[in-house]
CSV table of C-alpha atoms in Angstrom, one decimal:
chain,number,residue,atom,x,y,z
A,1,MET,CA,205.9,107.1,216.5
A,2,ALA,CA,206.9,106.6,212.9
A,3,VAL,CA,210.4,106.9,211.6
A,4,TYR,CA,210.9,108.4,208.1
A,5,ARG,CA,213.9,108.1,205.9
A,6,ASP,CA,214.6,110.6,203.0
A,7,GLU,CA,216.6,109.9,199.8
A,8,ARG,CA,219.9,110.6,201.4
A,9,GLY,CA,219.3,108.1,204.2
A,10,VAL,CA,218.7,110.5,207.0
A,11,GLU,CA,216.1,109.3,209.4
A,12,TYR,CA,213.4,111.5,211.0
A,13,GLU,CA,211.0,110.8,213.9
A,14,SER,CA,207.5,112.3,213.8
A,15,VAL,CA,206.8,114.7,216.7
A,16,PRO,CA,203.3,115.5,217.8
A,17,LEU,CA,202.4,119.2,217.4
A,18,PRO,CA,200.5,121.3,219.9
A,19,THR,CA,196.8,121.3,219.2
A,20,HIS,CA,196.7,125.0,218.2
A,21,GLU,CA,199.1,124.4,215.3
A,22,VAL,CA,198.5,122.9,211.9
A,23,THR,CA,198.8,119.1,212.1
A,24,ASP,CA,198.3,118.2,208.4
A,25,ALA,CA,201.3,117.4,206.4
A,26,VAL,CA,201.9,119.6,203.4
A,27,PRO,CA,204.4,118.9,200.7
A,28,LEU,CA,207.2,121.4,200.3
A,29,ASP,CA,206.4,121.9,196.6
A,30,ALA,CA,202.8,122.6,197.3
A,31,ARG,CA,201.3,125.7,195.7
A,32,ILE,CA,198.2,127.7,196.5
A,33,ARG,CA,195.5,126.7,194.0
A,34,SER,CA,193.0,129.3,194.8
A,35,ARG,CA,192.4,132.3,197.1
A,36,ARG,CA,189.3,133.4,199.0
A,37,ALA,CA,187.2,135.7,197.0
A,38,ALA,CA,187.5,139.4,198.1
A,39,PRO,CA,184.3,140.7,199.6
A,40,LYS,CA,182.1,142.7,197.3
A,41,PRO,CA,182.4,146.5,198.0
A,42,VAL,CA,179.4,148.1,199.5
A,43,PRO,CA,178.0,150.7,197.1
A,44,PHE,CA,178.0,154.3,198.3
A,45,TYR,CA,174.6,155.3,199.7
A,46,PRO,CA,173.5,158.7,198.5
A,47,GLY,CA,170.3,159.0,200.6
A,48,THR,CA,169.7,160.5,204.1
A,49,ASP,CA,168.2,157.5,205.9
A,50,GLY,CA,170.0,157.5,209.3
A,51,ALA,CA,169.5,153.7,209.9
A,52,GLU,CA,171.1,152.9,206.5
A,53,LEU,CA,173.9,155.4,207.0
A,54,ALA,CA,174.7,153.7,210.4
A,55,ARG,CA,175.2,150.4,208.5
A,56,GLN,CA,177.6,151.9,205.9
A,57,PRO,CA,181.4,151.3,206.2
A,58,ARG,CA,183.4,153.9,208.1
A,59,SER,CA,185.4,154.6,204.9
A,60,HIS,CA,182.2,156.1,203.3
A,61,ARG,CA,182.0,158.8,205.9
A,62,ARG,CA,184.7,160.8,204.1
A,63,GLN,CA,182.2,161.3,201.2
A,64,TRP,CA,179.1,162.2,203.2
A,65,THR,CA,177.3,165.4,202.7
A,66,ASP,CA,176.2,167.7,205.5
A,67,ALA,CA,172.6,166.4,205.2
A,68,GLN,CA,173.9,162.8,205.6
A,69,TRP,CA,176.0,163.7,208.6
A,70,LEU,CA,173.0,165.3,210.2
A,71,ALA,CA,170.8,162.3,209.6
A,72,TYR,CA,173.5,160.0,210.9
A,73,ARG,CA,173.9,162.0,214.1
A,74,GLU,CA,170.1,162.1,214.6
A,75,GLN,CA,170.0,158.3,214.2
A,76,LEU,CA,172.7,157.9,216.9
A,77,GLN,CA,170.8,160.3,219.2
A,78,LEU,CA,167.6,158.4,218.6
A,79,GLU,CA,169.2,155.1,219.3
A,80,SER,CA,170.8,156.4,222.5
A,81,GLU,CA,167.5,157.8,223.8
A,82,MET,CA,165.7,154.5,223.0
A,83,ALA,CA,168.4,152.6,224.9
A,84,GLN,CA,167.9,154.5,228.1
A,85,ASP,CA,165.7,152.8,230.7
A,86,ASP,CA,162.6,155.1,231.0
A,87,ALA,CA,161.3,154.0,234.3
A,88,PRO,CA,158.1,155.8,235.4
A,89,VAL,CA,158.5,158.5,238.0
A,90,ALA,CA,155.4,157.5,240.0
A,91,ALA,CA,153.1,154.6,239.3
A,92,VAL,CA,150.7,155.1,242.2
A,93,VAL,CA,149.9,158.0,244.5
A,94,LEU,CA,148.6,157.1,247.9
A,95,ILE,CA,146.6,159.7,249.9
A,96,LYS,CA,146.0,158.9,253.6
A,97,GLU,CA,143.2,160.7,255.5
């Protein structure tokens, strides 16, 4: 362990931090130099392709027309039908004499 002394003569001992916390020293007068870029907004989709509508953000749904809602619901119905396991009812019929 290291011992540090500030300008007033007060001594400090370094203490290990838990692993889930930040362990890099940052000066008190540090300032943020840059921020992460905001994500680009997704343009509003005017078409009626159900697959594309399903990928649109939820906030766009307030602006959808009736035709877009219909295409979206048809896409959801189609996806749910395709997700079901369509096992054959009978693969072989045996007739005994």
